[in-house]
XYZ file of C-alpha atoms in Angstrom:
656
model
C 0.000 0.000 0.000
C 3.005 2.313 0.227
C 3.286 4.669 -2.699
C 6.454 3.982 -4.629
C 8.909 6.613 -5.767
C 8.227 8.266 -9.089
C 9.223 5.850 -11.807
C 12.441 6.511 -13.680
C 10.582 6.606 -16.983
C 8.595 9.623 -15.847
C 11.475 11.294 -14.033
C 13.786 11.106 -17.031
C 11.298 12.403 -19.554
C 12.577 15.956 -19.424
C 15.808 15.466 -17.547
C 16.100 16.427 -13.906
C 12.647 16.673 -12.362
C 11.617 16.950 -8.739
C 10.618 13.645 -7.223
C 6.850 13.450 -7.358
C 5.007 13.652 -4.073
C 5.036 10.317 -2.315
C 1.951 9.636 -0.293
C 2.088 6.883 2.258
C -0.908 4.590 2.725
C -3.902 6.811 2.187
C -5.515 5.698 5.441
C -2.934 7.510 7.569
C -4.323 11.043 7.462
C -6.002 10.803 10.839
C -9.232 9.214 11.899
C -12.531 10.781 12.837
C -15.982 9.471 13.553
C -17.817 8.778 10.311
C -20.556 11.193 9.318
C -23.299 10.502 6.812
C -23.065 10.947 3.050
C -24.700 14.196 2.020
C -26.643 12.611 -0.829
C -27.683 14.223 -4.082
C -27.255 18.007 -3.885
C -30.274 20.260 -4.291
C -30.401 21.864 -7.704
C -29.410 25.532 -7.853
C -32.080 28.111 -8.730
C -33.331 28.053 -12.304
C -31.994 30.688 -14.655
C -33.881 33.739 -15.831
C -35.601 33.239 -19.170
C -34.310 34.993 -22.296
C -35.860 38.366 -23.093
C -38.616 37.618 -25.656
C -38.178 41.029 -27.302
C -34.668 40.085 -28.459
C -33.889 38.049 -31.564
C -32.391 34.623 -30.798
C -29.228 33.673 -32.688
C -28.222 29.992 -32.582
C -24.538 29.180 -32.091
C -22.913 25.895 -33.139
C -21.103 23.732 -30.615
C -17.505 22.577 -31.188
C -14.796 21.070 -28.986
C -13.151 23.532 -26.623
C -9.341 23.908 -26.692
C -7.317 21.517 -24.547
C -5.366 24.236 -22.739
C -8.193 26.309 -21.344
C -7.008 28.108 -18.176
C -7.315 26.706 -14.668
C -8.229 23.151 -15.675
C -6.687 19.991 -17.101
C -3.112 18.877 -16.507
C -0.325 20.630 -14.628
C 3.352 20.041 -15.366
C 6.275 20.597 -12.993
C 8.026 23.956 -13.041
C 11.625 23.687 -14.222
C 13.497 27.001 -14.355
C 14.475 27.944 -17.903
C 12.649 25.023 -19.546
C 9.907 25.759 -22.091
C 6.640 24.940 -20.365
C 4.549 24.826 -23.525
C 5.733 21.430 -24.709
C 4.052 18.050 -24.471
C 0.307 17.827 -24.039
C -1.424 21.256 -24.116
C -1.856 22.654 -20.625
C -2.299 25.949 -18.796
C -1.161 25.085 -15.264
C 2.311 24.671 -13.779
C 2.978 23.000 -10.442
C 5.728 24.235 -8.152
C 6.978 23.379 -4.673
C 8.737 25.912 -2.444
C 10.619 25.113 0.748
C 9.529 27.220 3.724
C 13.165 27.982 4.588
C 13.644 29.565 1.163
C 11.254 32.371 2.137
C 11.795 32.399 5.916
C 15.532 32.568 5.323
C 16.676 34.575 8.344
C 18.389 32.467 11.010
C 17.235 34.794 13.762
C 13.983 36.447 12.604
C 10.934 34.304 11.835
C 9.087 37.433 10.737
C 11.496 38.050 7.849
C 10.155 36.877 4.466
C 12.126 36.868 1.228
C 9.679 36.055 -1.571
C 12.275 36.076 -4.367
C 12.206 32.338 -5.054
C 8.419 32.284 -5.426
C 8.220 35.498 -7.435
C 10.883 34.260 -9.839
C 8.900 31.082 -10.440
C 5.572 32.872 -10.819
C 7.022 35.439 -13.195
C 8.575 32.809 -15.449
C 5.439 30.675 -15.410
C 3.415 33.735 -16.421
C 5.639 34.366 -19.448
C 4.382 31.078 -20.882
C 0.785 32.197 -20.353
C 0.236 29.716 -17.535
C -1.000 30.010 -13.975
C 0.713 28.273 -11.079
C -0.401 25.795 -8.466
C 1.763 26.176 -5.353
C 2.648 24.211 -2.235
C 5.058 25.040 0.597
C 6.740 22.234 2.559
C 9.234 21.649 5.369
C 10.090 17.978 4.688
C 10.940 16.657 1.235
C 12.845 13.331 1.081
C 15.807 13.861 -1.229
C 14.790 17.391 -2.172
C 13.624 18.436 -5.619
C 17.010 19.115 -7.171
C 16.390 22.871 -6.966
C 14.707 23.030 -3.555
C 16.105 21.626 -0.273
C 15.186 18.353 1.392
C 15.192 20.005 4.803
C 13.225 23.239 4.541
C 12.685 23.877 8.249
C 13.541 27.562 8.811
C 16.670 28.022 10.917
C 14.840 30.573 13.045
C 13.133 27.501 14.573
C 16.507 26.239 15.848
C 16.592 26.103 19.625
C 12.867 26.775 19.846
C 11.324 23.733 18.156
C 12.100 20.070 18.818
C 13.386 18.195 15.755
C 12.738 14.466 15.274
C 14.589 12.008 13.035
C 12.603 10.234 10.327
C 14.768 7.153 9.846
C 12.465 5.733 7.171
C 12.695 8.686 4.756
C 15.923 10.229 6.010
C 14.349 13.576 6.851
C 14.101 15.852 9.860
C 10.575 16.319 11.143
C 9.736 19.332 13.319
C 7.388 19.159 16.257
C 4.214 20.354 14.547
C 2.573 20.817 17.958
C 5.212 23.340 19.063
C 3.580 26.619 20.070
C 6.581 28.465 18.610
C 6.228 26.660 15.274
C 2.463 27.160 15.128
C 2.763 30.868 15.792
C 5.489 31.299 13.163
C 3.612 29.211 10.573
C 0.363 31.109 11.093
C 2.204 34.423 10.774
C 3.803 33.157 7.557
C 0.425 32.125 6.146
C -1.001 35.561 6.947
C 1.935 37.225 5.150
C 1.606 34.774 2.245
C -2.054 35.674 1.812
C -1.499 39.411 2.227
C 1.002 39.323 -0.639
C -0.483 36.744 -3.002
C -4.228 36.377 -2.443
C -5.959 37.118 -5.764
C -2.588 37.221 -7.547
C -3.436 36.487 -11.216
C -0.284 34.368 -11.514
C -1.678 31.768 -9.088
C -4.586 29.464 -9.799
C -4.543 27.132 -6.801
C -2.760 26.880 -3.459
C -2.323 23.575 -1.690
C -2.297 23.790 2.100
C 1.091 22.190 2.523
C 3.622 22.790 5.329
C 2.560 19.716 7.322
C 4.246 16.336 6.852
C 6.281 14.735 4.092
C 6.174 16.747 0.850
C 3.692 19.000 2.680
C 1.081 16.279 2.089
C -0.408 16.150 5.561
C 0.953 12.698 6.412
C 4.122 11.462 8.117
C 3.885 7.766 7.302
C 5.040 5.557 8.949
C 5.364 8.072 11.810
C 1.633 8.623 11.810
C -1.408 8.497 14.032
C -1.725 4.728 13.606
C 0.770 3.475 16.184
C -1.010 0.259 17.130
C 0.640 -2.023 14.585
C 4.164 -0.623 14.401
C 6.954 0.803 16.528
C 6.917 4.260 14.944
C 5.823 7.206 17.089
C 3.315 9.732 15.823
C 4.843 12.845 14.217
C 1.561 14.421 13.021
C 0.110 17.468 14.768
C -3.022 17.091 16.832
C -6.277 17.699 15.001
C -6.721 20.928 16.949
C -3.339 22.269 15.867
C -3.863 21.118 12.281
C -7.189 22.927 12.306
C -5.412 26.148 13.320
C -3.252 25.924 10.188
C -6.247 25.212 7.959
C -8.164 28.134 9.429
C -5.132 30.406 8.973
C -5.072 29.578 5.255
C -8.826 30.088 4.979
C -8.564 33.510 6.599
C -5.538 34.596 4.549
C -6.872 33.596 1.136
C -10.379 34.868 0.441
C -10.051 34.859 -3.367
C -7.427 32.333 -4.499
C -8.709 28.763 -4.371
C -7.362 26.520 -1.611
C -7.047 22.736 -1.371
C -6.046 20.355 1.411
C -5.055 16.720 0.963
C -7.753 14.758 2.771
C -11.428 15.330 3.618
C -10.651 14.154 7.163
C -7.429 16.160 7.608
C -7.214 17.684 11.095
C -10.447 15.974 12.071
C -12.241 17.334 9.003
C -11.418 20.944 9.878
C -11.863 22.081 6.268
C -15.185 20.349 5.762
C -17.273 23.316 6.920
C -15.194 25.828 4.935
C -16.964 26.256 1.572
C -13.912 27.644 -0.245
C -11.505 24.809 0.627
C -11.333 21.865 -1.774
C -9.410 18.595 -1.679
C -6.273 17.345 -3.404
C -6.142 13.629 -4.273
C -2.521 12.894 -5.169
C -3.101 9.171 -5.711
C -5.786 9.819 -8.287
C -7.519 6.842 -9.869
C -4.980 4.221 -8.777
C -5.729 0.698 -7.592
C -3.450 -1.077 -5.146
C -3.250 -4.107 -2.868
C -4.391 -7.680 -3.310
C -7.098 -7.876 -4.376
C -6.813 -4.533 -6.122
C -8.847 -1.733 -4.552
C -9.218 1.853 -5.710
C -7.733 4.681 -3.689
C -10.024 7.304 -5.272
C -13.372 5.610 -5.918
C -15.575 4.679 -2.939
C -16.138 1.187 -1.595
C -19.415 0.986 -3.528
C -17.327 1.046 -6.731
C -14.513 -1.224 -5.591
C -12.532 1.330 -3.619
C -10.695 0.836 -0.353
C -12.125 1.942 2.976
C -9.542 4.747 3.040
C -10.075 5.945 -0.553
C -10.429 9.673 -1.199
C -14.105 9.556 -2.133
C -14.968 7.107 0.636
C -13.463 9.588 3.095
C -15.550 12.317 1.439
C -18.706 10.224 1.811
C -17.836 9.392 5.417
C -17.441 13.106 6.130
C -20.565 14.060 4.174
C -18.584 16.380 1.864
C -18.890 14.619 -1.479
C -20.581 17.752 -2.883
C -17.859 20.185 -1.779
C -17.001 20.684 -5.470
C -19.996 23.018 -5.837
C -17.968 25.748 -4.108
C -14.358 24.492 -4.024
C -11.902 23.031 -6.530
C -10.745 19.411 -6.633
C -7.097 19.004 -7.625
C -4.329 16.484 -7.034
C -2.091 14.240 -9.091
C -2.589 11.283 -11.383
C -0.738 8.531 -9.525
C 2.803 8.545 -10.984
C 2.919 4.780 -11.541
C 0.001 4.978 -13.977
C 0.627 8.309 -15.693
C 1.984 6.639 -18.833
C -1.100 4.411 -19.186
C -3.841 6.232 -17.290
C -5.932 7.029 -20.379
C -5.162 3.980 -22.486
C -8.234 2.214 -21.129
C -10.635 5.151 -21.129
C -13.209 5.132 -19.790
C -13.333 1.923 -17.753
C -9.679 1.405 -16.775
C -7.685 -1.804 -16.423
C -5.373 -3.338 -13.832
C -3.920 -0.650 -11.580
C -5.775 2.052 -13.559
C -9.243 2.493 -12.094
C -12.331 3.668 -13.987
C -11.004 7.077 -15.007
C -14.350 8.456 -16.144
C -15.964 7.531 -12.823
C -13.033 9.070 -10.932
C -13.380 12.363 -12.820
C -17.155 12.507 -12.633
C -17.578 11.590 -8.970
C -14.698 13.696 -7.670
C -15.661 16.545 -10.044
C -12.012 16.924 -10.912
C -10.803 20.305 -12.132
C -7.038 19.687 -12.462
C -4.317 17.120 -11.865
C -0.536 17.127 -11.840
C 0.544 14.754 -14.614
C 4.195 15.011 -15.589
C 3.674 11.939 -17.770
C 1.449 14.059 -20.019
C 4.687 15.315 -21.590
C 4.488 12.179 -23.733
C 0.778 12.264 -24.582
C -0.278 13.000 -28.132
C -2.409 16.101 -28.548
C -4.605 14.058 -30.895
C -5.213 11.216 -28.403
C -9.022 11.020 -28.337
C -9.104 9.358 -24.907
C -7.023 12.063 -23.255
C -8.981 14.776 -25.042
C -12.291 13.399 -23.797
C -10.985 13.330 -20.229
C -9.465 16.821 -20.301
C -12.579 18.414 -21.771
C -14.693 16.776 -19.084
C -12.408 18.030 -16.301
C -13.539 21.249 -14.658
C -15.733 23.517 -16.775
C -16.681 23.032 -20.425
C -18.717 26.083 -21.385
C -20.634 26.683 -24.580
C -23.062 29.368 -25.691
C -26.096 27.871 -27.401
C -27.850 31.176 -28.171
C -27.103 34.864 -28.256
C -29.963 37.362 -28.004
C -29.849 40.824 -29.568
C -31.471 43.012 -32.206
C -30.080 42.550 -35.700
C -30.144 46.310 -36.155
C -29.571 48.591 -33.192
C -28.353 51.963 -32.066
C -28.364 54.019 -28.928
C -28.759 51.746 -25.900
C -29.627 48.163 -26.724
C -29.713 44.893 -24.845
C -27.512 41.831 -25.463
C -28.027 38.417 -23.875
C -26.394 34.985 -24.002
C -27.296 31.543 -22.702
C -24.381 29.436 -21.452
C -24.237 25.679 -20.770
C -21.622 23.745 -18.789
C -20.909 20.213 -20.026
C -17.968 19.717 -17.658
C -17.957 18.236 -14.163
C -17.337 21.430 -12.180
C -18.027 25.156 -12.330
C -15.511 27.839 -13.217
C -14.379 28.976 -9.780
C -13.335 32.577 -10.424
C -15.383 35.687 -11.154
C -13.438 36.776 -14.219
C -14.884 39.736 -16.107
C -17.013 38.929 -19.145
C -16.887 41.607 -21.852
C -18.899 42.274 -24.976
C -17.473 43.941 -28.046
C -17.931 44.847 -31.688
C -15.520 43.783 -34.414
C -15.460 45.604 -37.710
C -15.110 43.957 -41.120
C -11.324 43.891 -40.700
C -11.552 42.031 -37.403
C -10.641 45.039 -35.267
C -12.425 45.427 -31.935
C -13.849 48.948 -32.083
C -15.959 48.995 -28.922
C -16.091 46.994 -25.685
C -18.357 46.851 -22.637
C -17.704 45.039 -19.366
C -20.642 43.141 -17.891
C -21.503 41.965 -14.371
C -22.101 38.379 -15.530
C -20.761 35.780 -13.100
C -19.616 32.542 -14.770
C -19.509 30.797 -11.389
C -23.287 30.465 -11.677
C -23.007 28.161 -14.705
C -23.124 24.774 -13.009
C -22.750 21.393 -14.766
C -26.038 20.425 -16.349
C -25.616 16.762 -15.344
C -23.872 15.105 -12.400
C -23.097 11.463 -11.766
C -24.746 9.922 -8.718
C -22.824 7.930 -6.138
C -24.255 4.418 -5.771
C -24.376 5.266 -2.057
C -27.145 7.785 -2.754
C -29.531 5.013 -3.746
C -31.006 6.853 -6.738
C -30.256 4.262 -9.432
C -27.735 1.760 -10.724
C -24.291 3.010 -11.705
C -23.881 5.073 -13.776
C -26.914 7.239 -13.070
C -26.822 10.880 -14.155
C -28.979 13.508 -12.490
C -30.115 16.876 -13.799
C -28.307 19.588 -11.890
C -27.430 22.996 -13.348
C -29.402 24.991 -15.890
C -28.424 26.744 -19.064
C -27.711 30.165 -17.564
C -29.100 33.296 -19.217
C -27.345 36.643 -18.786
C -28.140 39.979 -20.376
C -27.033 43.586 -20.150
C -27.585 46.900 -21.886
C -24.845 48.429 -24.019
C -24.633 51.961 -25.358
C -23.735 52.190 -29.047
C -23.176 55.943 -28.925
C -20.068 56.823 -30.874
C -20.095 53.660 -32.980
C -20.069 54.514 -36.682
C -22.977 53.300 -38.765
C -22.112 49.987 -40.367
C -22.051 46.217 -40.096
C -20.249 44.537 -37.208
C -19.714 41.212 -35.502
C -20.949 41.118 -31.914
C -18.365 39.295 -29.795
C -17.839 38.174 -26.188
C -14.672 37.513 -24.192
C -13.728 36.361 -20.694
C -10.776 38.385 -19.427
C -7.959 36.322 -17.931
C -6.455 38.659 -15.273
C -3.039 37.229 -16.166
C -3.302 39.239 -19.405
C -2.376 42.350 -17.420
C 0.994 40.726 -16.712
C 1.644 38.507 -19.714
C 0.576 38.970 -23.312
C 0.813 35.175 -23.627
C -1.916 34.533 -21.053
C -4.135 31.698 -22.228
C -7.691 32.881 -22.772
C -10.812 31.123 -21.562
C -12.481 29.847 -24.713
C -15.934 28.446 -25.271
C -16.915 25.173 -26.925
C -18.272 26.926 -30.010
C -17.444 26.915 -33.699
C -17.192 30.721 -33.717
C -14.633 30.839 -30.892
C -11.495 32.689 -31.980
C -7.981 32.043 -30.718
C -7.771 35.641 -29.450
C -10.422 34.836 -26.849
C -13.304 36.589 -28.625
C -16.379 34.451 -29.295
C -18.479 35.481 -32.284
C -22.142 35.927 -31.323
C -23.519 37.058 -34.706
C -23.847 40.009 -37.053
C -25.203 43.332 -35.854
C -25.909 46.413 -37.980
C -25.483 49.686 -36.118
C -27.529 52.758 -37.050
C -28.818 51.494 -40.388
C -32.404 51.285 -41.679
C -35.394 53.593 -41.099
C -36.456 51.952 -37.861
C -34.387 51.703 -34.718
C -35.520 48.260 -33.516
C -33.858 48.984 -30.188
C -34.461 48.670 -26.469
C -33.096 51.123 -23.899
C -32.818 50.146 -20.242
C -33.805 52.865 -17.769
C -30.892 51.938 -15.494
C -28.266 52.071 -18.275
C -25.174 54.047 -17.312
C -25.516 56.321 -20.364
C -28.801 57.783 -19.131
C -29.155 60.868 -16.924
C -30.877 60.656 -13.508
C -31.511 63.904 -11.652
C -33.591 65.435 -8.887
C -33.594 62.296 -6.726
C -34.367 59.629 -9.345
C -32.489 56.421 -8.463
C -31.849 52.911 -9.797
C -33.622 50.203 -7.781
C -33.749 46.418 -8.004
C -36.848 44.915 -9.605
C -37.135 41.138 -9.912
C -39.717 41.260 -12.701
C -38.114 44.054 -14.698
C -35.879 43.685 -17.709
C -32.301 43.465 -16.499
C -33.499 43.113 -12.894
C -33.596 46.883 -12.300
C -35.763 49.971 -12.762
C -35.553 53.719 -12.076
C -37.757 54.986 -9.250
C -38.525 58.285 -7.536
C -39.317 59.863 -10.882
C -41.529 62.939 -10.466
C -41.719 65.663 -7.807
C -38.428 66.961 -9.172
C -36.975 63.585 -10.166
C -36.221 63.099 -13.849
C -35.020 60.247 -16.056
C -33.501 61.094 -19.444
C -32.829 58.399 -22.034
C -29.795 59.509 -24.048
C -28.687 58.322 -27.469
C -32.110 57.197 -28.677
C -31.979 56.405 -32.375
C -34.675 57.981 -34.506
C -33.611 56.342 -37.758
C -34.555 58.705 -40.565
C -36.585 60.795 -38.091
C -40.227 61.774 -37.925
C -43.302 60.516 -36.151
C -42.660 57.172 -34.449
C -44.278 55.052 -31.787
C -42.296 54.339 -28.644
C -43.232 51.994 -25.792
C -42.447 52.619 -22.140
C -42.315 49.640 -19.766
C -43.151 50.717 -16.208
C -44.235 49.402 -12.823
C -46.730 51.163 -10.547
C -49.205 49.610 -8.144
C -51.339 52.753 -8.481
C -52.384 54.779 -11.528
C -50.013 57.658 -12.229
C -49.138 60.122 -14.948
C -45.892 61.494 -16.335
C -44.636 64.021 -18.832
C -42.653 62.785 -21.834
C -40.387 65.325 -23.495
C -38.328 64.721 -26.670
C -35.158 66.711 -27.320
C -36.188 69.467 -24.920
C -39.372 70.249 -26.840
C -42.948 70.505 -25.625
C -43.781 67.810 -23.101
C -46.891 65.661 -23.438
C -48.699 64.252 -20.421
C -49.280 60.495 -20.495
C -51.501 58.423 -18.189
C -50.138 55.109 -16.881
C -52.719 52.604 -15.528
C -51.865 50.640 -12.386
C -49.855 47.432 -12.837
C -50.146 44.277 -10.717
C -47.543 45.500 -8.225
C -44.266 47.441 -8.037
C -42.198 44.656 -9.654
C -44.481 43.490 -12.490
C -44.110 45.828 -15.477
C -46.824 46.937 -17.847
C -46.378 48.915 -21.062
C -47.680 52.194 -22.476
C -47.225 53.205 -26.124
C -47.287 56.743 -27.471
C -46.293 58.617 -30.596
C -43.452 61.143 -30.599
C -41.406 63.045 -33.164
C -37.778 61.911 -33.221
C -34.889 63.532 -34.993
C -32.817 61.525 -37.460
C -29.792 59.666 -36.128
C -28.985 58.476 -32.638
C -28.716 61.706 -30.653
C -32.308 61.945 -29.408
C -33.141 62.439 -25.746
C -36.410 61.438 -24.089
C -37.087 62.799 -20.595
C -39.734 61.369 -18.248
C -40.851 63.469 -15.281
C -43.852 64.866 -13.394
C -43.566 68.391 -12.000
C -46.296 68.045 -9.381
C -46.669 64.395 -8.434
C -44.953 61.011 -8.615
C -44.514 59.264 -11.979
C -44.423 55.466 -12.331
C -41.169 53.571 -11.906
C -39.568 53.105 -15.338
C -38.207 49.763 -16.590
C -37.166 50.503 -20.190
C -38.056 52.231 -23.444
C -38.335 50.517 -26.831
C -38.507 51.932 -30.345
C -39.860 50.219 -33.480
C-alpha cells in the first residue's frame, strides 16, 4: 500500500525533475468518527428566461481547446525550460521550501519572496498560472529546492525528530513556537499573493512529508508498528487550515484529505481537496484509492473519506485538484473510460470527484490528438458553450444583449473573471467593448453522476443539476459609426495584465477565436429607417436627476428599474436612435401599483402628459405606447418626469 517513488521513466522524460510527491498509505491522514453521506445536492435556482423582445441567434457547438485556463493537466516547473511542450496545458505545479522564504536564522518574521516570485514570473511568461505548495520535509529534495526546509529561526525553539524511514528531519508540529510562526507566515503569504493572477490554486502544505499532511510511517496509527506519531493534533492542524482560509479569500485553496485535522476544512466552503493518488488501484485484491467502496474502492479511498465526512458535494464551491498517480501516468488514459489493472475507472473518478485539475508530468508524452485524453481533459472542470445569443439585428443608442451558457464539464468555473462584450469591424478590429456583471460561477454542470451510495439508481446514473444560464445587459452604441459589425464576447484572464501570452478562456463553439473573442452574430449599427432597439432605464448612459435612483426589480428587464421619478426627479434616455426621423411610436415599460401620470419630453421640446394605468404591483411591469417626433440619427433624448406628483417607476423604453 506504500506509494512507490516516481518511476524513472517519468522522471527522465525531461531530464532532472523533482521527485513526485510520495503519499504513504492513504488511510494515515487521521481518523474521525464517520458522518453521513450528504446525498444528491439540491439543484441551484433556475436561470432567468431569455428576453422575448430580443432576436435569438443559434450558435454551433464545437470542442473547446485543450489548454483552457485553470483546468486539465499541470506540469512541474523547471526554471528555464519551455513549459509549452508536451500535451497542451495551462497550469504549472511548483513546490517551495519554507526555509527559502523564511531565510533569516534569527527572525521568523522576515520573508524573502524572491524564489516564489521568480517562479511565478517565469510561469506567467508562458501564459500559464501556477499551483503552489510550501513544505518543510521533502525526502531527497527536488534538485532545486532543499530536502530540509525547516527555517533556521526555529533552531533552539522547536524540537526536531529524526525520520529514519525517509531520512528527513521532522519538526514538532505541535510546538507553540512553530504554530505561531507558521500562522504568521500564512497571513503574510495571503497578504502578498491572495488574488494574484499568476496563481490558480494553493495547496495547504507545510505539514508532513512533501507537505502532504501525512508522516507515514510516523503517523497516528501506532497500534501495529513501533513508529511514534509525528503528526500534529487535530486541533493544531485545524489552526493551520483556518489560517489559510482567513488569509486567502479569493485564491482557491485545497487540502489533501477530507478528514485532515479531524475534518477541519469540511465546513469551509472555499476549501477543496487534493487527491494525489488519483484513480490508482493497489493491494491484493486490487482496490481503488479514489473511488468509494461501492465502486470497488478501499475503505480509506479519497471519495470514501468524502462520503464518510458528508462532503462529497464540496465541489460546488471548491476546486478538486491532485495528481494522477505517478505509476500509472503513462497508461492512465489507455483504457478510457473503464480502466484496467492498476488504472481504475477514469471516467468515474473524474465525474464523482468533479475533478478540475491534476498534476501529470507523464502528459509530456501524450499526443495532442489522443481522443481518450482529449475526452478526459474536456470533461475536467468547466466546459462552457453558448447555445444562443440574443440581440437586435439592427440597433443603435442603448440596446440589450443576452447569451445563454451551458456547462458540459464536471465542475463550475471557480473565479469571477470579467465577461466583456465587443464589436468587431469587417477587418476584425475590436472597435468597442463593454464590461458586464455576468458571473460565470453560476453556470453549473447540467448533469452530475450519482454515487451508488445515494440510492437513486444503478451506476452510472446521471442527475439533472445545473441549468443553461441566461445573462443579459444593456450596451450603449453611442459613438459607434454606422455599419455592419460582428458582436463578440470575451472572458478576461487577469493574467493578461501581466503577460501577453496569457491563455484565454475559450468556449466550446465553432465561432470561438484564438484571441479569446467568441463570435455571437452580425449586428448592424444605425442602419435602416427603424431603430428596432431597447433602452434600459438603469443604463449608465442615461441621466438621472432630482432624486431619481436605480432600484432592483425582480420582474423588470435586467433586474432593475428607475424609481422616484416625479416631484423633481427626472429620467432622461440619451442616445435614442430615430432612424430617418419623424413621427414614431415608442413603448415605455413601467411598474406602478397605483395609476399615475408622467410628462414625456423629446429633445427638450414641448412635453406631453401620459396616463399610466396601475400594474399588478411594483415589480411586475406593464407597457404604455405613445407617438413622438424623433430627430434623425442616434442623438435623441427622451425625458420622463412629473412636476407636481410622482410618476411610475420606469423599466425601459423601446422603439420600433
